[in-house]
Amino acid sequence: MTALITGATSGIGKASAELFAKNSWNLIITGRRKDHLEAVAADLQKKYKIKTICLNFDVRNLKEVVKNIDSIKGEWKNIDLLLNNAGLASGLSTIQEGNIEDWEVMIDTNIKGLLYMTRYIAPMLIEKNKGHIINVASLAGKQVYPNGNVYCATKFAVDALSKAMRMDMIQHGIRVTNIAPGLVETEFSMVRFKGDAERAKKTYENIKALSAEDIAEIIYWAASRPAHVNINDIVITPTAQANAYIVNRNTK
Ligand code: NDP
Ligand code: 8X3
């Protein structure tokens, strides 16, 4: 089995790569940080004796997406699963004070990047009349929270696209799963707050957040159901998080 995982250089994507590798899947992994990507590949090849390809590109750049997907040749085109995971939040502020560059980064990565990847990988699945697309959305794609505006909108878009993909590809036997996690402690908040470690730390303060591995287990579980079973949508929160607004910060 072969999976293509976007954003495998850290967090949920990296933990998923490890779990798929542990279960003997060969991997095409992507990300912008070449050194991280190659280190992940080397580690997984060594530990699990699997085959890997590293594709080092930015999902926002359509030309790079096309060039990198075109570079997938021979047996590697036999992809079974696309994990659309690459994504980010950039900033946290009201609409009226919003930073337009941040908005563009989020829209281009979380919506357009996911669409570009899907547009070019889905035909490979359709050719075989089977395959699985797993989209990492968010709890932020189920509930809008104050100052989350554009990030939430991009994740609502992912939620909608998961539903749309399931309809559009049903005649080709393609499974589509939407994964919607709440607070997961990864590099996410460091990225959102542009390297402000103090602010990032506050997001997970006094709460036992989910780990990237928790989400990877759920992704792998969805991927490993029998072919006739499609897990449509999973919302996962830490036990200490009831929804996007209510968090019990006395649990660590
Ligand atoms: P991380 O920041 O740890 O990982 C994000 C990954 O996405 C990295 O591998 C990064 O790689 C990649 N990425 C970001 N931008 C691009 C780009 N333009 N081109 C290619 N790759 C890119 O965060 P998470 O693991 O938490 O995030 C993974 C997904 O989970 C995201 O879609 C996020 O929105 C979602 N999510 C996260 C939650 C959380 O609380 N952490 C909760 C719900 C959903 P590189 O920088 O090397 O390019
Ligand atoms: C990330 C979860 O609630 O921090 O998608 O926006 S949240």
PDB file of C-alpha atoms and ligand atoms in Angstrom:
ATOM      1  CA  MET A   1       0.000   0.000   0.000  1.00  0.00           C
ATOM      2  CA  THR A   2       1.162   3.531  -0.745  1.00  0.00           C
ATOM      3  CA  ALA A   3       0.109   6.771   0.945  1.00  0.00           C
ATOM      4  CA  LEU A   4       0.885  10.341  -0.065  1.00  0.00           C
ATOM      5  CA  ILE A   5       0.996  12.539   3.037  1.00  0.00           C
ATOM      6  CA  THR A   6       1.235  16.320   2.718  1.00  0.00           C
ATOM      7  CA  GLY A   7       2.904  18.264   5.519  1.00  0.00           C
ATOM      8  CA  ALA A   8       4.882  15.326   6.909  1.00  0.00           C
ATOM      9  CA  THR A   9       7.725  17.430   8.326  1.00  0.00           C
ATOM     10  CA  SER A  10       6.023  17.912  11.706  1.00  0.00           C
ATOM     11  CA  GLY A  11       2.937  17.384  13.842  1.00  0.00           C
ATOM     12  CA  ILE A  12       0.000  15.296  12.640  1.00  0.00           C
ATOM     13  CA  GLY A  13       1.523  14.590   9.202  1.00  0.00           C
ATOM     14  CA  LYS A  14       4.796  13.351  10.658  1.00  0.00           C
ATOM     15  CA  ALA A  15       3.057  11.176  13.266  1.00  0.00           C
ATOM     16  CA  SER A  16       0.793   9.744  10.558  1.00  0.00           C
ATOM     17  CA  ALA A  17       3.803   8.970   8.354  1.00  0.00           C
ATOM     18  CA  GLU A  18       5.349   7.051  11.256  1.00  0.00           C
ATOM     19  CA  LEU A  19       2.201   5.002  11.882  1.00  0.00           C
ATOM     20  CA  PHE A  20       1.603   4.173   8.216  1.00  0.00           C
ATOM     21  CA  ALA A  21       5.290   3.182   7.923  1.00  0.00           C
ATOM     22  CA  LYS A  22       5.011   1.005  11.030  1.00  0.00           C
ATOM     23  CA  ASN A  23       2.163  -0.770   9.249  1.00  0.00           C
ATOM     24  CA  SER A  24       4.401  -1.350   6.192  1.00  0.00           C
ATOM     25  CA  TRP A  25       2.924   1.300   3.883  1.00  0.00           C
ATOM     26  CA  ASN A  26       5.309   2.896   1.397  1.00  0.00           C
ATOM     27  CA  LEU A  27       5.188   6.663   1.577  1.00  0.00           C
ATOM     28  CA  ILE A  28       5.367   9.753  -0.581  1.00  0.00           C
ATOM     29  CA  ILE A  29       5.864  12.566   1.890  1.00  0.00           C
ATOM     30  CA  THR A  30       5.789  16.299   1.256  1.00  0.00           C
ATOM     31  CA  GLY A  31       6.705  19.557   2.949  1.00  0.00           C
ATOM     32  CA  ARG A  32       8.695  22.737   2.424  1.00  0.00           C
ATOM     33  CA  ARG A  33      11.482  22.049   4.939  1.00  0.00           C
ATOM     34  CA  LYS A  34      13.767  19.776   2.915  1.00  0.00           C
ATOM     35  CA  ASP A  35      16.049  18.876   5.842  1.00  0.00           C
ATOM     36  CA  HIS A  36      13.097  17.842   8.037  1.00  0.00           C
ATOM     37  CA  LEU A  37      11.506  15.899   5.181  1.00  0.00           C
ATOM     38  CA  GLU A  38      14.662  13.959   4.408  1.00  0.00           C
ATOM     39  CA  ALA A  39      15.259  13.238   8.095  1.00  0.00           C
ATOM     40  CA  VAL A  40      11.726  11.825   8.447  1.00  0.00           C
ATOM     41  CA  ALA A  41      12.220   9.638   5.360  1.00  0.00           C
ATOM     42  CA  ALA A  42      15.625   8.352   6.494  1.00  0.00           C
ATOM     43  CA  ASP A  43      14.296   7.523   9.952  1.00  0.00           C
ATOM     44  CA  LEU A  44      11.244   5.636   8.646  1.00  0.00           C
ATOM     45  CA  GLN A  45      13.242   3.712   6.031  1.00  0.00           C
ATOM     46  CA  LYS A  46      15.691   2.622   8.699  1.00  0.00           C
ATOM     47  CA  LYS A  47      13.127   1.731  11.358  1.00  0.00           C
ATOM     48  CA  TYR A  48      10.461   0.064   9.213  1.00  0.00           C
ATOM     49  CA  LYS A  49      12.310  -0.948   5.998  1.00  0.00           C
ATOM     50  CA  ILE A  50       9.727   0.807   3.841  1.00  0.00           C
ATOM     51  CA  LYS A  51      10.263   2.756   0.608  1.00  0.00           C
ATOM     52  CA  THR A  52       9.837   6.515   0.602  1.00  0.00           C
ATOM     53  CA  ILE A  53       9.891   9.426  -1.818  1.00  0.00           C
ATOM     54  CA  CYS A  54      10.353  13.002  -0.612  1.00  0.00           C
ATOM     55  CA  LEU A  55       8.635  15.750  -2.606  1.00  0.00           C
ATOM     56  CA  ASN A  56       9.860  19.110  -1.426  1.00  0.00           C
ATOM     57  CA  PHE A  57       7.454  21.854  -2.512  1.00  0.00           C
ATOM     58  CA  ASP A  58       4.958  24.469  -1.396  1.00  0.00           C
ATOM     59  CA  VAL A  59       1.337  23.356  -1.859  1.00  0.00           C
ATOM     60  CA  ARG A  60       0.372  26.983  -2.636  1.00  0.00           C
ATOM     61  CA  ASN A  61       2.392  26.960  -5.835  1.00  0.00           C
ATOM     62  CA  LEU A  62       0.398  25.232  -8.588  1.00  0.00           C
ATOM     63  CA  LYS A  63       3.422  24.924 -10.905  1.00  0.00           C
ATOM     64  CA  GLU A  64       5.432  23.194  -8.154  1.00  0.00           C
ATOM     65  CA  VAL A  65       2.493  20.924  -7.335  1.00  0.00           C
ATOM     66  CA  VAL A  66       2.165  19.849 -10.968  1.00  0.00           C
ATOM     67  CA  LYS A  67       5.935  19.412 -11.430  1.00  0.00           C
ATOM     68  CA  ASN A  68       6.274  17.299  -8.306  1.00  0.00           C
ATOM     69  CA  ILE A  69       3.235  15.137  -9.013  1.00  0.00           C
ATOM     70  CA  ASP A  70       4.476  14.640 -12.586  1.00  0.00           C
ATOM     71  CA  SER A  71       7.740  13.346 -11.120  1.00  0.00           C
ATOM     72  CA  ILE A  72       5.882  10.380  -9.587  1.00  0.00           C
ATOM     73  CA  LYS A  73       6.628   7.513 -11.968  1.00  0.00           C
ATOM     74  CA  GLY A  74       6.052   3.778 -12.408  1.00  0.00           C
ATOM     75  CA  GLU A  75       4.768   1.747  -9.461  1.00  0.00           C
ATOM     76  CA  TRP A  76       4.687   4.881  -7.287  1.00  0.00           C
ATOM     77  CA  LYS A  77       1.670   6.100  -9.254  1.00  0.00           C
ATOM     78  CA  ASN A  78      -0.242   3.264  -7.638  1.00  0.00           C
ATOM     79  CA  ILE A  79      -1.306   5.510  -4.730  1.00  0.00           C
ATOM     80  CA  ASP A  80      -3.945   4.119  -2.359  1.00  0.00           C
ATOM     81  CA  LEU A  81      -4.413   7.067  -0.038  1.00  0.00           C
ATOM     82  CA  LEU A  82      -3.989  10.835  -0.097  1.00  0.00           C
ATOM     83  CA  LEU A  83      -3.757  12.480   3.317  1.00  0.00           C
ATOM     84  CA  ASN A  84      -4.409  16.190   2.768  1.00  0.00           C
ATOM     85  CA  ASN A  85      -2.857  17.403   6.011  1.00  0.00           C
ATOM     86  CA  ALA A  86      -0.610  20.396   5.150  1.00  0.00           C
ATOM     87  CA  GLY A  87      -2.176  23.484   6.641  1.00  0.00           C
ATOM     88  CA  LEU A  88      -1.823  26.287   9.109  1.00  0.00           C
ATOM     89  CA  ALA A  89      -3.292  29.190  10.994  1.00  0.00           C
ATOM     90  CA  SER A  90      -1.546  32.529  10.622  1.00  0.00           C
ATOM     91  CA  GLY A  91      -2.488  35.160  13.194  1.00  0.00           C
ATOM     92  CA  LEU A  92      -5.521  35.546  15.451  1.00  0.00           C
ATOM     93  CA  SER A  93      -7.347  38.846  15.202  1.00  0.00           C
ATOM     94  CA  THR A  94     -10.658  40.481  14.350  1.00  0.00           C
ATOM     95  CA  ILE A  95     -11.667  40.844  10.718  1.00  0.00           C
ATOM     96  CA  GLN A  96     -11.489  44.625  10.993  1.00  0.00           C
ATOM     97  CA  GLU A  97      -7.875  44.444  12.148  1.00  0.00           C
ATOM     98  CA  GLY A  98      -6.949  41.412  10.076  1.00  0.00           C
ATOM     99  CA  ASN A  99      -3.682  41.046   8.232  1.00  0.00           C
ATOM    100  CA  ILE A 100      -4.493  40.411   4.582  1.00  0.00           C
ATOM    101  CA  GLU A 101      -1.213  38.571   3.980  1.00  0.00           C
ATOM    102  CA  ASP A 102      -2.179  36.127   6.755  1.00  0.00           C
ATOM    103  CA  TRP A 103      -5.566  35.602   5.130  1.00  0.00           C
ATOM    104  CA  GLU A 104      -3.955  34.847   1.791  1.00  0.00           C
ATOM    105  CA  VAL A 105      -1.492  32.379   3.287  1.00  0.00           C
ATOM    106  CA  MET A 106      -4.327  30.468   4.994  1.00  0.00           C
ATOM    107  CA  ILE A 107      -6.668  30.504   1.996  1.00  0.00           C
ATOM    108  CA  ASP A 108      -3.881  29.527  -0.415  1.00  0.00           C
ATOM    109  CA  THR A 109      -2.579  26.705   1.787  1.00  0.00           C
ATOM    110  CA  ASN A 110      -5.668  25.266   3.453  1.00  0.00           C
ATOM    111  CA  ILE A 111      -8.117  25.547   0.559  1.00  0.00           C
ATOM    112  CA  LYS A 112      -6.235  26.001  -2.697  1.00  0.00           C
ATOM    113  CA  GLY A 113      -3.288  23.742  -1.799  1.00  0.00           C
ATOM    114  CA  LEU A 114      -5.657  20.972  -0.749  1.00  0.00           C
ATOM    115  CA  LEU A 115      -7.615  21.411  -3.979  1.00  0.00           C
ATOM    116  CA  TYR A 116      -4.477  21.365  -6.165  1.00  0.00           C
ATOM    117  CA  MET A 117      -3.281  18.130  -4.542  1.00  0.00           C
ATOM    118  CA  THR A 118      -6.687  16.515  -4.855  1.00  0.00           C
ATOM    119  CA  ARG A 119      -7.138  17.584  -8.475  1.00  0.00           C
ATOM    120  CA  TYR A 120      -3.901  15.862  -9.533  1.00  0.00           C
ATOM    121  CA  ILE A 121      -3.944  12.776  -7.270  1.00  0.00           C
ATOM    122  CA  ALA A 122      -7.657  11.862  -7.487  1.00  0.00           C
ATOM    123  CA  PRO A 123      -7.372  10.750 -11.172  1.00  0.00           C
ATOM    124  CA  MET A 124      -4.715   8.200 -10.089  1.00  0.00           C
ATOM    125  CA  LEU A 125      -7.187   6.717  -7.574  1.00  0.00           C
ATOM    126  CA  ILE A 126     -10.063   6.869 -10.054  1.00  0.00           C
ATOM    127  CA  GLU A 127      -8.036   4.928 -12.610  1.00  0.00           C
ATOM    128  CA  LYS A 128      -8.033   1.996 -10.149  1.00  0.00           C
ATOM    129  CA  ASN A 129     -11.641   2.546  -9.026  1.00  0.00           C
ATOM    130  CA  LYS A 130     -10.542   2.540  -5.412  1.00  0.00           C
ATOM    131  CA  GLY A 131      -8.689   4.720  -2.993  1.00  0.00           C
ATOM    132  CA  HIS A 132      -9.091   6.975  -0.015  1.00  0.00           C
ATOM    133  CA  ILE A 133      -8.788  10.714   0.502  1.00  0.00           C
ATOM    134  CA  ILE A 134      -8.481  11.886   4.102  1.00  0.00           C
ATOM    135  CA  ASN A 135      -8.767  15.626   4.682  1.00  0.00           C
ATOM    136  CA  VAL A 136      -7.518  17.166   7.921  1.00  0.00           C
ATOM    137  CA  ALA A 137     -10.107  19.848   8.670  1.00  0.00           C
ATOM    138  CA  SER A 138     -10.646  21.032  12.256  1.00  0.00           C
ATOM    139  CA  LEU A 139     -13.100  21.694  15.045  1.00  0.00           C
ATOM    140  CA  ALA A 140     -12.621  25.221  13.676  1.00  0.00           C
ATOM    141  CA  GLY A 141     -14.438  23.925  10.589  1.00  0.00           C
ATOM    142  CA  LYS A 142     -17.478  23.080  12.715  1.00  0.00           C
ATOM    143  CA  GLN A 143     -17.641  26.111  15.019  1.00  0.00           C
ATOM    144  CA  VAL A 144     -16.378  29.636  14.440  1.00  0.00           C
ATOM    145  CA  TYR A 145     -14.614  31.208  17.417  1.00  0.00           C
ATOM    146  CA  PRO A 146     -13.802  34.892  18.078  1.00  0.00           C
ATOM    147  CA  ASN A 147     -10.784  36.096  16.059  1.00  0.00           C
ATOM    148  CA  GLY A 148     -10.619  32.747  14.232  1.00  0.00           C
ATOM    149  CA  ASN A 149     -12.567  34.165  11.250  1.00  0.00           C
ATOM    150  CA  VAL A 150     -10.460  33.322   8.168  1.00  0.00           C
ATOM    151  CA  TYR A 151      -8.807  30.197   9.626  1.00  0.00           C
ATOM    152  CA  CYS A 152     -12.285  28.919  10.559  1.00  0.00           C
ATOM    153  CA  ALA A 153     -13.582  29.791   7.091  1.00  0.00           C
ATOM    154  CA  THR A 154     -10.801  27.774   5.452  1.00  0.00           C
ATOM    155  CA  LYS A 155     -11.628  24.770   7.625  1.00  0.00           C
ATOM    156  CA  PHE A 156     -15.369  25.122   6.954  1.00  0.00           C
ATOM    157  CA  ALA A 157     -14.302  24.998   3.301  1.00  0.00           C
ATOM    158  CA  VAL A 158     -12.350  21.776   3.905  1.00  0.00           C
ATOM    159  CA  ASP A 159     -15.427  20.305   5.617  1.00  0.00           C
ATOM    160  CA  ALA A 160     -17.551  21.238   2.578  1.00  0.00           C
ATOM    161  CA  LEU A 161     -14.951  19.879   0.163  1.00  0.00           C
ATOM    162  CA  SER A 162     -14.872  16.531   1.994  1.00  0.00           C
ATOM    163  CA  LYS A 163     -18.633  16.254   1.461  1.00  0.00           C
ATOM    164  CA  ALA A 164     -18.310  17.361  -2.167  1.00  0.00           C
ATOM    165  CA  MET A 165     -15.486  14.912  -2.926  1.00  0.00           C
ATOM    166  CA  ARG A 166     -17.520  12.052  -1.475  1.00  0.00           C
ATOM    167  CA  MET A 167     -20.398  12.863  -3.849  1.00  0.00           C
ATOM    168  CA  ASP A 168     -18.302  13.538  -6.922  1.00  0.00           C
ATOM    169  CA  MET A 169     -16.211  10.376  -6.637  1.00  0.00           C
ATOM    170  CA  ILE A 170     -18.830   7.933  -5.376  1.00  0.00           C
ATOM    171  CA  GLN A 171     -19.155   6.255  -8.773  1.00  0.00           C
ATOM    172  CA  HIS A 172     -15.429   5.520  -8.669  1.00  0.00           C
ATOM    173  CA  GLY A 173     -15.444   3.805  -5.274  1.00  0.00           C
ATOM    174  CA  ILE A 174     -13.343   6.496  -3.611  1.00  0.00           C
ATOM    175  CA  ARG A 175     -13.633   6.836   0.169  1.00  0.00           C
ATOM    176  CA  VAL A 176     -13.462  10.329   1.665  1.00  0.00           C
ATOM    177  CA  THR A 177     -12.928  11.020   5.362  1.00  0.00           C
ATOM    178  CA  ASN A 178     -12.995  14.360   7.153  1.00  0.00           C
ATOM    179  CA  ILE A 179     -10.935  14.612  10.360  1.00  0.00           C
ATOM    180  CA  ALA A 180     -11.836  17.459  12.721  1.00  0.00           C
ATOM    181  CA  PRO A 181      -9.543  17.768  15.742  1.00  0.00           C
ATOM    182  CA  GLY A 182      -9.708  20.304  18.558  1.00  0.00           C
ATOM    183  CA  LEU A 183      -6.566  21.298  20.456  1.00  0.00           C
ATOM    184  CA  VAL A 184      -3.545  19.271  19.328  1.00  0.00           C
ATOM    185  CA  GLU A 185      -0.115  20.216  20.648  1.00  0.00           C
ATOM    186  CA  THR A 186       2.146  20.473  17.585  1.00  0.00           C
ATOM    187  CA  GLU A 187       4.024  23.325  15.885  1.00  0.00           C
ATOM    188  CA  PHE A 188       0.574  24.759  15.011  1.00  0.00           C
ATOM    189  CA  SER A 189       0.526  27.550  17.621  1.00  0.00           C
ATOM    190  CA  MET A 190       4.183  28.488  17.059  1.00  0.00           C
ATOM    191  CA  VAL A 191       3.262  28.976  13.405  1.00  0.00           C
ATOM    192  CA  ARG A 192       0.023  30.823  14.210  1.00  0.00           C
ATOM    193  CA  PHE A 193       1.866  33.206  16.554  1.00  0.00           C
ATOM    194  CA  LYS A 194       4.891  33.533  14.244  1.00  0.00           C
ATOM    195  CA  GLY A 195       7.458  32.066  16.598  1.00  0.00           C
ATOM    196  CA  ASP A 196       6.169  33.720  19.808  1.00  0.00           C
ATOM    197  CA  ALA A 197       6.850  30.735  22.089  1.00  0.00           C
ATOM    198  CA  GLU A 198       5.224  32.322  25.148  1.00  0.00           C
ATOM    199  CA  ARG A 199       1.925  32.884  23.325  1.00  0.00           C
ATOM    200  CA  ALA A 200       2.059  29.460  21.737  1.00  0.00           C
ATOM    201  CA  LYS A 201       2.612  27.837  25.145  1.00  0.00           C
ATOM    202  CA  LYS A 202      -0.495  29.559  26.530  1.00  0.00           C
ATOM    203  CA  THR A 203      -2.717  27.719  24.042  1.00  0.00           C
ATOM    204  CA  TYR A 204      -1.954  24.427  25.780  1.00  0.00           C
ATOM    205  CA  GLU A 205      -1.455  25.783  29.294  1.00  0.00           C
ATOM    206  CA  ASN A 206      -3.026  23.725  32.085  1.00  0.00           C
ATOM    207  CA  ILE A 207      -4.745  21.389  29.683  1.00  0.00           C
ATOM    208  CA  LYS A 208      -3.860  17.900  28.565  1.00  0.00           C
ATOM    209  CA  ALA A 209      -4.120  18.558  24.846  1.00  0.00           C
ATOM    210  CA  LEU A 210      -4.290  15.897  22.148  1.00  0.00           C
ATOM    211  CA  SER A 211      -0.991  14.750  20.683  1.00  0.00           C
ATOM    212  CA  ALA A 212      -0.175  14.373  17.002  1.00  0.00           C
ATOM    213  CA  GLU A 213       0.006  10.622  17.675  1.00  0.00           C
ATOM    214  CA  ASP A 214      -3.595  10.613  18.993  1.00  0.00           C
ATOM    215  CA  ILE A 215      -4.785  12.008  15.664  1.00  0.00           C
ATOM    216  CA  ALA A 216      -2.502   9.749  13.619  1.00  0.00           C
ATOM    217  CA  GLU A 217      -4.093   6.707  15.298  1.00  0.00           C
ATOM    218  CA  ILE A 218      -7.554   7.891  14.284  1.00  0.00           C
ATOM    219  CA  ILE A 219      -6.425   8.618  10.731  1.00  0.00           C
ATOM    220  CA  TYR A 220      -4.839   5.175  10.462  1.00  0.00           C
ATOM    221  CA  TRP A 221      -7.931   3.542  11.947  1.00  0.00           C
ATOM    222  CA  ALA A 222     -10.129   5.207   9.297  1.00  0.00           C
ATOM    223  CA  ALA A 223      -7.668   4.142   6.578  1.00  0.00           C
ATOM    224  CA  SER A 224      -7.561   0.548   7.735  1.00  0.00           C
ATOM    225  CA  ARG A 225     -11.327  -0.176   7.774  1.00  0.00           C
ATOM    226  CA  PRO A 226     -12.485  -2.737   5.200  1.00  0.00           C
ATOM    227  CA  ALA A 227     -12.891  -1.275   1.690  1.00  0.00           C
ATOM    228  CA  HIS A 228     -16.706  -1.128   1.928  1.00  0.00           C
ATOM    229  CA  VAL A 229     -16.602   1.002   5.110  1.00  0.00           C
ATOM    230  CA  ASN A 230     -16.268   4.771   4.767  1.00  0.00           C
ATOM    231  CA  ILE A 231     -15.732   6.803   7.911  1.00  0.00           C
ATOM    232  CA  ASN A 232     -17.297  10.115   6.861  1.00  0.00           C
ATOM    233  CA  ASP A 233     -16.342  12.520   9.602  1.00  0.00           C
ATOM    234  CA  ILE A 234     -14.685  12.396  13.001  1.00  0.00           C
ATOM    235  CA  VAL A 235     -14.577  15.200  15.577  1.00  0.00           C
ATOM    236  CA  ILE A 236     -11.928  14.664  18.247  1.00  0.00           C
ATOM    237  CA  THR A 237     -11.292  16.896  21.256  1.00  0.00           C
ATOM    238  CA  PRO A 238      -9.206  16.464  24.363  1.00  0.00           C
ATOM    239  CA  THR A 239     -11.424  15.315  27.245  1.00  0.00           C
ATOM    240  CA  ALA A 240     -10.817  18.781  28.686  1.00  0.00           C
ATOM    241  CA  GLN A 241     -12.359  20.508  25.652  1.00  0.00           C
ATOM    242  CA  ALA A 242     -16.176  20.441  25.257  1.00  0.00           C
ATOM    243  CA  ASN A 243     -16.268  22.553  22.088  1.00  0.00           C
ATOM    244  CA  ALA A 244     -14.455  25.484  20.485  1.00  0.00           C
ATOM    245  CA  TYR A 245     -15.330  27.744  23.445  1.00  0.00           C
ATOM    246  CA  ILE A 246     -15.289  25.595  26.565  1.00  0.00           C
ATOM    247  CA  VAL A 247     -11.973  24.286  27.822  1.00  0.00           C
ATOM    248  CA  ASN A 248     -11.291  23.042  31.329  1.00  0.00           C
ATOM    249  CA  ARG A 249      -7.853  24.457  32.063  1.00  0.00           C
ATOM    250  CA  ASN A 250      -7.267  22.500  35.256  1.00  0.00           C
ATOM    251  CA  THR A 251      -6.387  19.175  33.777  1.00  0.00           C
ATOM    252  CA  LYS A 252      -2.622  19.028  33.447  1.00  0.00           C
TER     253      LYS A 252
HETATM  254  P1  NDP B   1       2.325  21.627  12.224  1.00  0.00           P
HETATM  255  O1  NDP B   1       2.651  23.070  12.083  1.00  0.00           O
HETATM  256  O2  NDP B   1       3.101  20.830  13.210  1.00  0.00           O
HETATM  257  O3  NDP B   1       2.389  20.904  10.806  1.00  0.00           O
HETATM  258  C1  NDP B   1       1.928  21.531   9.635  1.00  0.00           C
HETATM  259  C2  NDP B   1       2.501  20.817   8.419  1.00  0.00           C
HETATM  260  O4  NDP B   1       1.985  21.442   7.239  1.00  0.00           O
HETATM  261  C3  NDP B   1       4.005  20.899   8.357  1.00  0.00           C
HETATM  262  O5  NDP B   1       4.523  19.657   7.934  1.00  0.00           O
HETATM  263  C4  NDP B   1       4.263  21.959   7.300  1.00  0.00           C
HETATM  264  O6  NDP B   1       5.464  21.662   6.596  1.00  0.00           O
HETATM  265  C5  NDP B   1       3.067  21.745   6.363  1.00  0.00           C
HETATM  266  N1  NDP B   1       2.778  22.932   5.569  1.00  0.00           N
HETATM  267  C6  NDP B   1       2.321  24.137   6.014  1.00  0.00           C
HETATM  268  N2  NDP B   1       2.252  24.999   5.003  1.00  0.00           N
HETATM  269  C7  NDP B   1       2.659  24.329   3.885  1.00  0.00           C
HETATM  270  C8  NDP B   1       2.829  24.705   2.519  1.00  0.00           C
HETATM  271  N3  NDP B   1       2.521  25.924   2.067  1.00  0.00           N
HETATM  272  N4  NDP B   1       3.288  23.771   1.655  1.00  0.00           N
HETATM  273  C9  NDP B   1       3.591  22.542   2.089  1.00  0.00           C
HETATM  274  N5  NDP B   1       3.454  22.126   3.353  1.00  0.00           N
HETATM  275  C10 NDP B   1       3.006  23.029   4.245  1.00  0.00           C
HETATM  276  O7  NDP B   1       0.757  21.596  12.594  1.00  0.00           O
HETATM  277  P2  NDP B   1      -0.299  20.397  12.733  1.00  0.00           P
HETATM  278  O8  NDP B   1       0.340  19.083  12.587  1.00  0.00           O
HETATM  279  O9  NDP B   1      -1.079  20.694  13.940  1.00  0.00           O
HETATM  280  O10 NDP B   1      -1.212  20.712  11.470  1.00  0.00           O
HETATM  281  C11 NDP B   1      -1.575  19.746  10.497  1.00  0.00           C
HETATM  282  C12 NDP B   1      -2.998  20.009  10.047  1.00  0.00           C
HETATM  283  O11 NDP B   1      -3.870  19.843  11.167  1.00  0.00           O
HETATM  284  C13 NDP B   1      -3.248  21.430   9.542  1.00  0.00           C
HETATM  285  O12 NDP B   1      -4.094  21.359   8.417  1.00  0.00           O
HETATM  286  C14 NDP B   1      -3.984  22.102  10.711  1.00  0.00           C
HETATM  287  O13 NDP B   1      -4.811  23.148  10.300  1.00  0.00           O
HETATM  288  C15 NDP B   1      -4.777  20.925  11.236  1.00  0.00           C
HETATM  289  N6  NDP B   1      -5.273  21.018  12.602  1.00  0.00           N
HETATM  290  C16 NDP B   1      -4.415  21.263  13.657  1.00  0.00           C
HETATM  291  C17 NDP B   1      -4.906  21.334  14.951  1.00  0.00           C
HETATM  292  C18 NDP B   1      -4.050  21.658  16.108  1.00  0.00           C
HETATM  293  O14 NDP B   1      -4.592  22.050  17.165  1.00  0.00           O
HETATM  294  N7  NDP B   1      -2.727  21.508  16.039  1.00  0.00           N
HETATM  295  C19 NDP B   1      -6.322  21.077  15.213  1.00  0.00           C
HETATM  296  C20 NDP B   1      -7.127  20.850  14.049  1.00  0.00           C
HETATM  297  C21 NDP B   1      -6.609  20.790  12.804  1.00  0.00           C
HETATM  298  P3  NDP B   1       6.576  22.735   6.154  1.00  0.00           P
HETATM  299  O15 NDP B   1       6.526  23.881   7.121  1.00  0.00           O
HETATM  300  O16 NDP B   1       7.853  21.962   6.206  1.00  0.00           O
HETATM  301  O17 NDP B   1       6.167  23.093   4.769  1.00  0.00           O
HETATM  302  C1  8X3 B   2      -6.883  24.020  15.181  1.00  0.00           C
HETATM  303  C2  8X3 B   2      -7.824  23.923  16.321  1.00  0.00           C
HETATM  304  O1  8X3 B   2      -9.309  25.273  17.854  1.00  0.00           O
HETATM  305  O2  8X3 B   2      -6.947  25.888  17.713  1.00  0.00           O
HETATM  306  O3  8X3 B   2      -7.521  23.788  13.984  1.00  0.00           O
HETATM  307  O4  8X3 B   2      -8.453  26.376  15.897  1.00  0.00           O
HETATM  308  S1  8X3 B   2      -8.133  25.443  16.960  1.00  0.00           S
END
